[in-house]
Coordinates of C-alpha atoms in Angstrom, one line a residue:
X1 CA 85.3 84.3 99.2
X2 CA 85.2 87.5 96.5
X3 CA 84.9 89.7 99.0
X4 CA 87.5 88.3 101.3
X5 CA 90.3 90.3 102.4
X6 CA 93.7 89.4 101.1
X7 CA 94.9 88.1 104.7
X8 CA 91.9 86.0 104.7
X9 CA 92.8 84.7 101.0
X10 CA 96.3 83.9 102.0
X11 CA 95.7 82.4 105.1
X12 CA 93.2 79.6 103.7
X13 CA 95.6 78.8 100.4
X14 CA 98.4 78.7 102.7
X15 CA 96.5 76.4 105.1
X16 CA 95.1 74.3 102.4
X17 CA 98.4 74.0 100.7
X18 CA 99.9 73.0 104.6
X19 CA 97.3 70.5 105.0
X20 CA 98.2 69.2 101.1
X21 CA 101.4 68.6 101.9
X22 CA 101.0 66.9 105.2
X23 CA 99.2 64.3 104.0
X24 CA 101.4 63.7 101.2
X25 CA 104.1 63.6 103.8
X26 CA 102.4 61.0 105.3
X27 CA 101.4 58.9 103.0
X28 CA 104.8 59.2 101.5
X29 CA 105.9 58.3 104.8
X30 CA 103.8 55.1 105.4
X31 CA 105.0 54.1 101.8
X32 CA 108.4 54.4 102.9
X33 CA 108.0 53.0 106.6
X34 CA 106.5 50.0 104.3
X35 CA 109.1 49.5 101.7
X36 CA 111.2 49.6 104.9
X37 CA 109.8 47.1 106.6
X38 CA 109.2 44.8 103.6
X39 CA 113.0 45.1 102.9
X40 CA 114.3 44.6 106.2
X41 CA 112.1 41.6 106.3
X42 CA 113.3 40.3 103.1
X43 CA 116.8 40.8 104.3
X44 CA 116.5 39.2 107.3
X45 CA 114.7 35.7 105.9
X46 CA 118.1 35.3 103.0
X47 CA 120.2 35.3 106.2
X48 CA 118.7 33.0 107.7
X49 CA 118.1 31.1 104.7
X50 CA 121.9 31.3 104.3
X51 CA 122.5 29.6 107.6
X52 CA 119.6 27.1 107.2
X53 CA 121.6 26.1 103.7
X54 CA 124.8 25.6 105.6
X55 CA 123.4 23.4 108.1
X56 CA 122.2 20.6 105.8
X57 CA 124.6 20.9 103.8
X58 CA 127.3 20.5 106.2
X59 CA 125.7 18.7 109.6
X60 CA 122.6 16.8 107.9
X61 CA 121.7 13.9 106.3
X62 CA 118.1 12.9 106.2
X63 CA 117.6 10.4 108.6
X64 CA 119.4 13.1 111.1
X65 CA 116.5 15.8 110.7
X66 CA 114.2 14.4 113.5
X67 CA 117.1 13.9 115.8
X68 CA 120.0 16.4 115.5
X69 CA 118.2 19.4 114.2
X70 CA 118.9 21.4 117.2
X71 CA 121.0 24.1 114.5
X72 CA 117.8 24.7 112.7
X73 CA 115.7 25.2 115.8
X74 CA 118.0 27.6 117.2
X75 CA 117.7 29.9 113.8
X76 CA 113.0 29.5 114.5
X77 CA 113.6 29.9 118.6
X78 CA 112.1 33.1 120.1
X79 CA 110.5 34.1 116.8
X80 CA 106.7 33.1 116.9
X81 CA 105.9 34.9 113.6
X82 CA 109.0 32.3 112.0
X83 CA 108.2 29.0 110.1
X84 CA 110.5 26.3 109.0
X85 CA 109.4 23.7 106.7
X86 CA 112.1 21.0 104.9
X87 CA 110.1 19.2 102.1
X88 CA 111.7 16.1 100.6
X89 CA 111.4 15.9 97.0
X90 CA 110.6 12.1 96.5
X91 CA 107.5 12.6 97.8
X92 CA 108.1 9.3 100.2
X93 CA 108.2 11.6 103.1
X94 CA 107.2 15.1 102.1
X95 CA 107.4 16.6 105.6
X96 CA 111.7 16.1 106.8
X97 CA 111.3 19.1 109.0
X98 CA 108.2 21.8 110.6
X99 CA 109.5 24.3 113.1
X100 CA 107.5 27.1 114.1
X101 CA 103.5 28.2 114.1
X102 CA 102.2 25.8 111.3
X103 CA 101.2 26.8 108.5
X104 CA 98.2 26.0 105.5
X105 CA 99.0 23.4 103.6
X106 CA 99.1 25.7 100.2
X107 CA 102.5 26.7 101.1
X108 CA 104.1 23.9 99.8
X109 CA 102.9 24.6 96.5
X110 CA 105.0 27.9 96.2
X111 CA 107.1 27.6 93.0
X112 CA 110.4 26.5 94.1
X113 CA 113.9 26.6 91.9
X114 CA 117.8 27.0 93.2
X115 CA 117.6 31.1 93.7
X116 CA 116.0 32.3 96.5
X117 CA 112.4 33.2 95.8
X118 CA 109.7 35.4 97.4
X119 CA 106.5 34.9 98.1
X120 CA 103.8 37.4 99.5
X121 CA 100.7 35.9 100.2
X122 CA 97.4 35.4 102.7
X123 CA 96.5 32.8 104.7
X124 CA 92.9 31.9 104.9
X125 CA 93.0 34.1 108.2
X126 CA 94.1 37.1 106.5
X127 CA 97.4 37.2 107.6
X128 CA 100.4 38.7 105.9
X129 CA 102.8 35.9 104.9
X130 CA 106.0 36.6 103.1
X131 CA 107.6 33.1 102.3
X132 CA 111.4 32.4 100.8
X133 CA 111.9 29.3 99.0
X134 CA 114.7 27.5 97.8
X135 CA 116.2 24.0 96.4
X136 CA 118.6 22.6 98.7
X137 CA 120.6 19.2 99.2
X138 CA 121.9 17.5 102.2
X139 CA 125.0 16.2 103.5
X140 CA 123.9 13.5 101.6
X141 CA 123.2 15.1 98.8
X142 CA 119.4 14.2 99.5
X143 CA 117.7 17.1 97.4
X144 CA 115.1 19.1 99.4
X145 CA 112.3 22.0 99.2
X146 CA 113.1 24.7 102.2
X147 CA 110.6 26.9 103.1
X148 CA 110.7 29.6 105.3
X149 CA 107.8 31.6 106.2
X150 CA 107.2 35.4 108.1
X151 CA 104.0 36.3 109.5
X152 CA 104.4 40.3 108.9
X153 CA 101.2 40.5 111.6
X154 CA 103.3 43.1 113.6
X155 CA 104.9 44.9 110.6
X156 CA 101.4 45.4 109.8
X157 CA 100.4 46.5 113.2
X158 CA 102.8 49.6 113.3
X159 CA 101.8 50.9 109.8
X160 CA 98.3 50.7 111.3
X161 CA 99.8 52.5 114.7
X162 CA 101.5 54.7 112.6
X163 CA 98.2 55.6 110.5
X164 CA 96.2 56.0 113.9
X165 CA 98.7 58.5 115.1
X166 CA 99.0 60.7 111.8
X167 CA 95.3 60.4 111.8
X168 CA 94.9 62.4 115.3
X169 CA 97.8 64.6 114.7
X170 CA 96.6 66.3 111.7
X171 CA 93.7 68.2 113.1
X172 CA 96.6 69.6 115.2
X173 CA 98.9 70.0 112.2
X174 CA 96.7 71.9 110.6
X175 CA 95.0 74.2 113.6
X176 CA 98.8 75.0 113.9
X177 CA 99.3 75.7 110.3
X178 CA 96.4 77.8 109.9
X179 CA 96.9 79.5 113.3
X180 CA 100.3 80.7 112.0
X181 CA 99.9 81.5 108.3
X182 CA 97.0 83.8 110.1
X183 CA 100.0 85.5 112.3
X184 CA 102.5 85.4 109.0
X185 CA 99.7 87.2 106.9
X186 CA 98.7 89.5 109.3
X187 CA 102.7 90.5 110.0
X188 CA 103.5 90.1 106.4
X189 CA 100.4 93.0 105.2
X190 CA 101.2 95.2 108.3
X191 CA 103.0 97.4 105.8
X192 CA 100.3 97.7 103.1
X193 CA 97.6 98.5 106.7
X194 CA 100.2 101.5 107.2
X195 CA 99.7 102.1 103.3
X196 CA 96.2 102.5 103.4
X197 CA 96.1 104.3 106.2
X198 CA 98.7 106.8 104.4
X199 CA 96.5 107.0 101.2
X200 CA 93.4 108.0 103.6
X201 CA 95.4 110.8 104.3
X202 CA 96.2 112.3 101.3
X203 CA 94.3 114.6 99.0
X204 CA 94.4 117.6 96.7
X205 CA 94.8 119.9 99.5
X206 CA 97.3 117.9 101.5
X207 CA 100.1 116.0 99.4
X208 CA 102.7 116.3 101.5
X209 CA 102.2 112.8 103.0
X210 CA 104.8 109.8 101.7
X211 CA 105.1 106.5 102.5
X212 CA 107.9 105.2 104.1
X213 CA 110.5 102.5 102.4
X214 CA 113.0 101.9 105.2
X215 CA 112.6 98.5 106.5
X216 CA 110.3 96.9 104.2
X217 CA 110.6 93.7 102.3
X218 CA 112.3 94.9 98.7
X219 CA 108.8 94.5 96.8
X220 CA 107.0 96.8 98.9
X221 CA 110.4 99.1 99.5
X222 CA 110.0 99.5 95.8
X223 CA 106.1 100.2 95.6
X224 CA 106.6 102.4 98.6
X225 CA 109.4 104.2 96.5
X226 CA 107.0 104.5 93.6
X227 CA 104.0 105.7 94.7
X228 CA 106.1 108.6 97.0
X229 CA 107.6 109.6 93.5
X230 CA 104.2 109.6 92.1
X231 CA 102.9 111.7 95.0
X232 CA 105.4 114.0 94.2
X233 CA 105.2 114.4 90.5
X234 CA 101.3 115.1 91.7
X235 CA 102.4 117.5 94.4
X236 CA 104.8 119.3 92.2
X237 CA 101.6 119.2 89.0
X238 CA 99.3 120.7 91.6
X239 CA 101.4 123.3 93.0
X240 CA 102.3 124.6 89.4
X241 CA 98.4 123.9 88.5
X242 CA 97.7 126.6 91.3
X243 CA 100.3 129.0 90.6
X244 CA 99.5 128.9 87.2
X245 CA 95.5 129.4 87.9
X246 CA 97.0 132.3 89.6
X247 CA 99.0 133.6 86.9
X248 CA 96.4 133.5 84.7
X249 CA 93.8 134.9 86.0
X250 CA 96.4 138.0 87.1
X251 CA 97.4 137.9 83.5
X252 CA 93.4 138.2 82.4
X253 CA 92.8 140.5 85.1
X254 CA 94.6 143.4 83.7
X255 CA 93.5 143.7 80.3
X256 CA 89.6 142.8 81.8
X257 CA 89.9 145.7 84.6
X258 CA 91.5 148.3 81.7
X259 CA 88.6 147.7 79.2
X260 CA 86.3 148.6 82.3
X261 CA 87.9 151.0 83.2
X262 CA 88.1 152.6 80.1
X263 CA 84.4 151.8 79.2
X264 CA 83.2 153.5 82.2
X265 CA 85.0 156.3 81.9
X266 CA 84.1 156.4 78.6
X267 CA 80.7 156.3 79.6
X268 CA 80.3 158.7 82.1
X269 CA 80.0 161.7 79.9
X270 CA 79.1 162.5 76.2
X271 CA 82.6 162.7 74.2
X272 CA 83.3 163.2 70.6
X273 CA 83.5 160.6 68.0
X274 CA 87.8 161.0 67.9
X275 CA 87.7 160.1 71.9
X276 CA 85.3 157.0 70.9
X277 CA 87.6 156.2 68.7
X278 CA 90.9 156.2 70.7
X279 CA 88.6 154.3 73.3
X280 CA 88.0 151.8 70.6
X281 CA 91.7 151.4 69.1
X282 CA 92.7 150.8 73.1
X283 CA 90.2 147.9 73.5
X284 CA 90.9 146.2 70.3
X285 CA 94.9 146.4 71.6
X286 CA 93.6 144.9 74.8
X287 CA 90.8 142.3 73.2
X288 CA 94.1 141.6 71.0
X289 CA 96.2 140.5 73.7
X290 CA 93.2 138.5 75.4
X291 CA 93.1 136.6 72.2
X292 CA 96.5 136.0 72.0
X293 CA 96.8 134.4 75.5
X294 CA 93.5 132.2 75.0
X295 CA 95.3 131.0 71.6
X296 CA 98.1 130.4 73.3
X297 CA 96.8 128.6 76.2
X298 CA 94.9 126.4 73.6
X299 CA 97.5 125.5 71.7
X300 CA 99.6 124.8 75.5
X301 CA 96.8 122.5 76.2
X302 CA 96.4 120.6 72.9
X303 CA 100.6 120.0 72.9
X304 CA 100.7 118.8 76.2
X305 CA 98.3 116.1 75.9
X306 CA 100.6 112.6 76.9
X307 CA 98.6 111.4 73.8
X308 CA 99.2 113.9 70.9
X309 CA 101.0 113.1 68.7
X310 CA 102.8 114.8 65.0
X311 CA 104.1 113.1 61.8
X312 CA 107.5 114.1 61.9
X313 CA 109.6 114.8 58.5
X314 CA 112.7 115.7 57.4
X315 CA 113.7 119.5 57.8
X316 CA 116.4 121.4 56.6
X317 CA 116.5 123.5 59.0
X318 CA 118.9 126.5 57.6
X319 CA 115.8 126.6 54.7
X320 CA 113.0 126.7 57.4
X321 CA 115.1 129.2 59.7
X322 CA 115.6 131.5 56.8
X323 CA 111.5 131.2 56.3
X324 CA 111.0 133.1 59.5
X325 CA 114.0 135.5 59.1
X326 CA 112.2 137.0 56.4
X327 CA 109.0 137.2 58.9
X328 CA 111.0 138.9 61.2
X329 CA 113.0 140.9 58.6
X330 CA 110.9 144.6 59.2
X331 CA 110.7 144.0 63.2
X332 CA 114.4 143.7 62.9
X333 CA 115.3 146.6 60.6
X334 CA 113.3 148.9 62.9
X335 CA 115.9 148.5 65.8
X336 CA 118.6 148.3 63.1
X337 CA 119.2 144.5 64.4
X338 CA 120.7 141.9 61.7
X339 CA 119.9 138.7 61.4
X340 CA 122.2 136.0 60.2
X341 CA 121.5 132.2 59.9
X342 CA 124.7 130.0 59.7
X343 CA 125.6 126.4 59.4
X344 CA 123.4 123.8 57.7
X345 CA 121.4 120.6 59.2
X346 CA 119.0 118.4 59.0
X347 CA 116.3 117.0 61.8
X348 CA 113.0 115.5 61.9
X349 CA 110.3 117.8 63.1
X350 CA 106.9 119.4 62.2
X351 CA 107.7 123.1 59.9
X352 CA 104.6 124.5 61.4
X353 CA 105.4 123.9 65.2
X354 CA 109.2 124.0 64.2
X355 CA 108.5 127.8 62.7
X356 CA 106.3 128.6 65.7
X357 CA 109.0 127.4 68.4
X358 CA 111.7 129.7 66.5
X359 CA 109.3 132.3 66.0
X360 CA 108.9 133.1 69.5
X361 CA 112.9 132.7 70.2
X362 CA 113.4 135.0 67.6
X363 CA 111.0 137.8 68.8
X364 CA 112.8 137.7 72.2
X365 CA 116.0 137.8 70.5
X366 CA 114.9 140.9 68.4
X367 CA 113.0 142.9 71.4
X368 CA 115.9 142.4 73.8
X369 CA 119.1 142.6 71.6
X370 CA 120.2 146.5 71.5
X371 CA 119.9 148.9 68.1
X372 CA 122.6 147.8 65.7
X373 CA 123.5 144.6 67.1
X374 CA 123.3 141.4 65.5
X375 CA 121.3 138.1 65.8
X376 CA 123.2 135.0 65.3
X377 CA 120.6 131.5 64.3
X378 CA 123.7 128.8 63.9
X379 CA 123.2 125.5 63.2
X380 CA 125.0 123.0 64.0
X381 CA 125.3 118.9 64.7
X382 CA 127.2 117.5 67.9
X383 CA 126.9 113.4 67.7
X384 CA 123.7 112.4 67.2
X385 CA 121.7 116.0 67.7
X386 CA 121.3 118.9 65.7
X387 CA 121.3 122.2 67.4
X388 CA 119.8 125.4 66.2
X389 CA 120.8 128.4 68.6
X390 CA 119.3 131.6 68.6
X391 CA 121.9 134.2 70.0
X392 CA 121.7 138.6 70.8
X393 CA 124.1 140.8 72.6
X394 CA 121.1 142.3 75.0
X395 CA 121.6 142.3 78.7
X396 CA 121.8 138.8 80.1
X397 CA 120.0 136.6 82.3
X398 CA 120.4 135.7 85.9
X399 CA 121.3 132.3 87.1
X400 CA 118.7 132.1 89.4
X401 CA 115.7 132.3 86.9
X402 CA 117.5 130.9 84.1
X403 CA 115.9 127.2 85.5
X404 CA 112.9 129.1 85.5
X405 CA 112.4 130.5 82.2
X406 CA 110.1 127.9 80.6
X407 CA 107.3 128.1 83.3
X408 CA 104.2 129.7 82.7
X409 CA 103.7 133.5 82.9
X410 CA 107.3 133.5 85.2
X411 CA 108.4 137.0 85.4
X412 CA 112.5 137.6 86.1
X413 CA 112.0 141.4 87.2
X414 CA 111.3 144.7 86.4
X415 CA 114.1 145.5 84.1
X416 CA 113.0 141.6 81.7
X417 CA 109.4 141.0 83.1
X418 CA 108.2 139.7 80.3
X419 CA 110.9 137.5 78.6
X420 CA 108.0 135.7 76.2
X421 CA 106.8 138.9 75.0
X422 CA 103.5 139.7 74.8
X423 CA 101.3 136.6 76.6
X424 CA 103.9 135.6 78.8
X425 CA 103.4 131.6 77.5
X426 CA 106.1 132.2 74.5
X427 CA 108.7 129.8 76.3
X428 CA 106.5 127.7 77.5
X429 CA 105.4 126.9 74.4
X430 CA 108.9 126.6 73.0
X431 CA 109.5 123.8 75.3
X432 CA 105.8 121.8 74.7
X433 CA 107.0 121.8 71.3
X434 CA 110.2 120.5 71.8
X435 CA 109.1 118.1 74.2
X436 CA 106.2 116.8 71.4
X437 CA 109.6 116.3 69.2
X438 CA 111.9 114.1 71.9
X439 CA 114.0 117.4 72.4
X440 CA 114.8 119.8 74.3
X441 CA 115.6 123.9 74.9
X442 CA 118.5 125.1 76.8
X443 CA 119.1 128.4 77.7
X444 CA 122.8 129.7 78.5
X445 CA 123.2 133.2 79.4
X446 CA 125.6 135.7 81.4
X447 CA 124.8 138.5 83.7
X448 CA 126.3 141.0 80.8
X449 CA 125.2 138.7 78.1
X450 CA 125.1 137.5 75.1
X451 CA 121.8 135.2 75.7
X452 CA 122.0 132.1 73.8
X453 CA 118.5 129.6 73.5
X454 CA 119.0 126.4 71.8
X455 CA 116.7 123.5 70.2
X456 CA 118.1 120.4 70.2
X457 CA 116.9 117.9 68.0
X458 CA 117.7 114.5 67.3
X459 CA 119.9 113.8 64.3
X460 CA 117.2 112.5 61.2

């Protein structure tokens, strides 16, 4: 049974739980058929007791029991399980009155009073009796013991019929229960057969596969619904897993095939030790920018871990934002560009990651903003979030790659190819960061600029 497949599983419980309630069915139904019958019977002797009572009260005197008692035999005529016995209480002559199949003498010992009573008994024979007793008086106000007496032989006899019959028809019952709770499982898990059959089909080199939801039951509609959006948040990590592996190794290839180039050239001839050295200077530039990207692609990797996690403190985040101003400060008097930081807020965040994010904003701002422009960092706080923009007056950005920004080593064009700067990961890591601190970056920008990029931060 631990092996057994799930239709297999739910096919026995529902057949055992069939076959449990059948037989409490029946037994609860041969309780009830008894209760029934008992009832009815019951019923039926106080009726007749009723009429027996009316009789001698109103027709009979005692000497008239042996002649005129035709009223009482009609009441005991055509009822062979029916017993009439009228007791006198004097004890002179006990037996007034027998009608019907007699009956041990024991009877007569059957408490007796002037409410009807009941009696359920056995004869020697082991026959059902069920006896109704009762103090009664005559015309002549003779006092008497009336006893009346039902052999509940047949009542017996269809409780056992009925018992016989339920008997037999269970194996049936049950052959029919199983049989169909077989034909509902096997209906009911034809979707999850489809499932599997879907999941066999899909792999790292085909995800295109999804399940489908339309006519399910709403429990399988929904795991159908979430395991397509899960196959596509995989198809969608693959695809950007391969174009980045791409990216990368394009990115790694051109500093790689420089330095060998260089080297062999280099190499091919004797040179002087000032060529050496310019061959030297331009390899340190390149080994430069092959550390930068490894760093970067470190740091990428460690940030985006679902399990990494930073202590968060308060910021002041026109004191940090003037922090790396001042690291920007010669960059930014080369092209003649100013840098201004206004407003004043306050956010919860990491100053390290926090100066890094800005950082590389900043250095975008800087390199695409034209000579004597200005650099606007403003800070400001819009209902619950604090937002630090970082704005220049350089050429803007398309629409169409705007979405596309804060991918990995995405290029907009000739005339921006490099919006990050110098690894191509600078935005990408902007929006790790922010991501590590429940925010966000949003970029809004106009074909003729100015180019705004903002963090927003939830409010400390």
């Amino acid at each position: 049974m631990k092996n057994a497949s799930l239709s297999l599983r739910l096919g026995l419980s529902v057949t055992l739980m069939g076959a449990a309630l059948v037989l409490l069915l029946a037994c609860l139904a041969v309780f009830a058929l008894d209760h029934e019958l008992d009832s009815r019977a019951r019923k039926d002797l106080a009726r007749k007791m009723l009429q027996v009572e009316h009789n001698l009260r109103v027709d009979l005197r005692s000497e008239d029991l042996g002649t005129r008692a035709h009223p009482l035999l009609d009441l005991v005529m055509g009822h062979d399980n029916l017993s009439l016995s009228v007791l006198a209480l004097d004890g002179r002559h006990p037996h007034l009155l027998s009608l019907g199949p007699a009956l041990e003498s024991r009877v007569s010992e059957l408490h007796t009073d002037a409410r009807l009573a009941f009696h359920a008994w056995r004869d020697s024979s082991g026959n059902q009796l069920l006896t109704v007793t009762r103090l009664m008086r005559l015309r002549d106000n003779t006092p008497v013991k009336v006893m009346m007496s039902l052999n509940r032989a047949d009542d017996n006899a269809l409780l056992q019929a009925y018992l016989h019959s339920t008997l037999l028809a269970l194996p049936l019952l049950l052959l029919l229960i199983g049989a169909g709770a077989w034909w509902l499982m096997q209906r009911g898990l034809k979707p999850l057969r489809r499932f599997r059959r879907i999941a066999g089909q899909v792999s790292a080199q085909d995800l295109q596969h999804r399940l489908p939801a339309t006519g399910l039951p709403q429990e399988l509609a929904q795991l159908a619904s979430s395991i397509n959006v899960m196959l596509d948040r995989l198809d969608q990590g693959v695809s950007q897993l391969s174009q980045f592996s791409d990216d990368l190794a394009h990115e790694l290839r051109t500093p790689l095939s420089n330095l060998m180039g260089k080297a062999q050239v280099t190499l091919a001839r004797e040179r002087d030790n000032a060529n050496y050295r310019e061959v030297l200077e331009d390899s340190i530039e390149e080994l430069t920018r092959l550390n930068r990207i490894i760093n970067d692609m470190l740091f990428l990797a460690q940030v985006s871990q679902p399990q990494t996690q930073v202590a968060l403190k308060p910021l002041a985040l026109a004191d940090e934002a003037a922090r790396v101003v001042e690291l920007f400060a010669f960059s930014a008097e080369g092209k003649a560009v100013e840098l201004r930081v206004l407003g004043w807020g306050t956010a919860l965040g990491d100053r390290l990651m926090f100066q890094r994010a800005l950082s590389n904003l900043l250095s975008n701002a800087i390199r695409h903003s034209p000579e004597g422009e200005r650099v606007e960092l403003r800070i400001e706080r819009s209902g619950s979030e604090v937002w630090l923009s970082v704005e220049n007056q350089g050429p803007g950005i398309a629409t169409e790659h705007q979405s596309r920004l804060f991918e990995r080593f995405y290029r907009v064009g000739p005339g921006r190819s490099r919006l990050e700067g110098g690894t191509g990961l600078g935005l990408a890591i902007v929006k790790s960061i922010m991501q590590l601190h429940g925010g966000r970056v949003e970029v809004n920008s106009s074909p003729l600029g100015p180019t705004r990029f903002t963090l927003v931060f939830a409010a400390e």
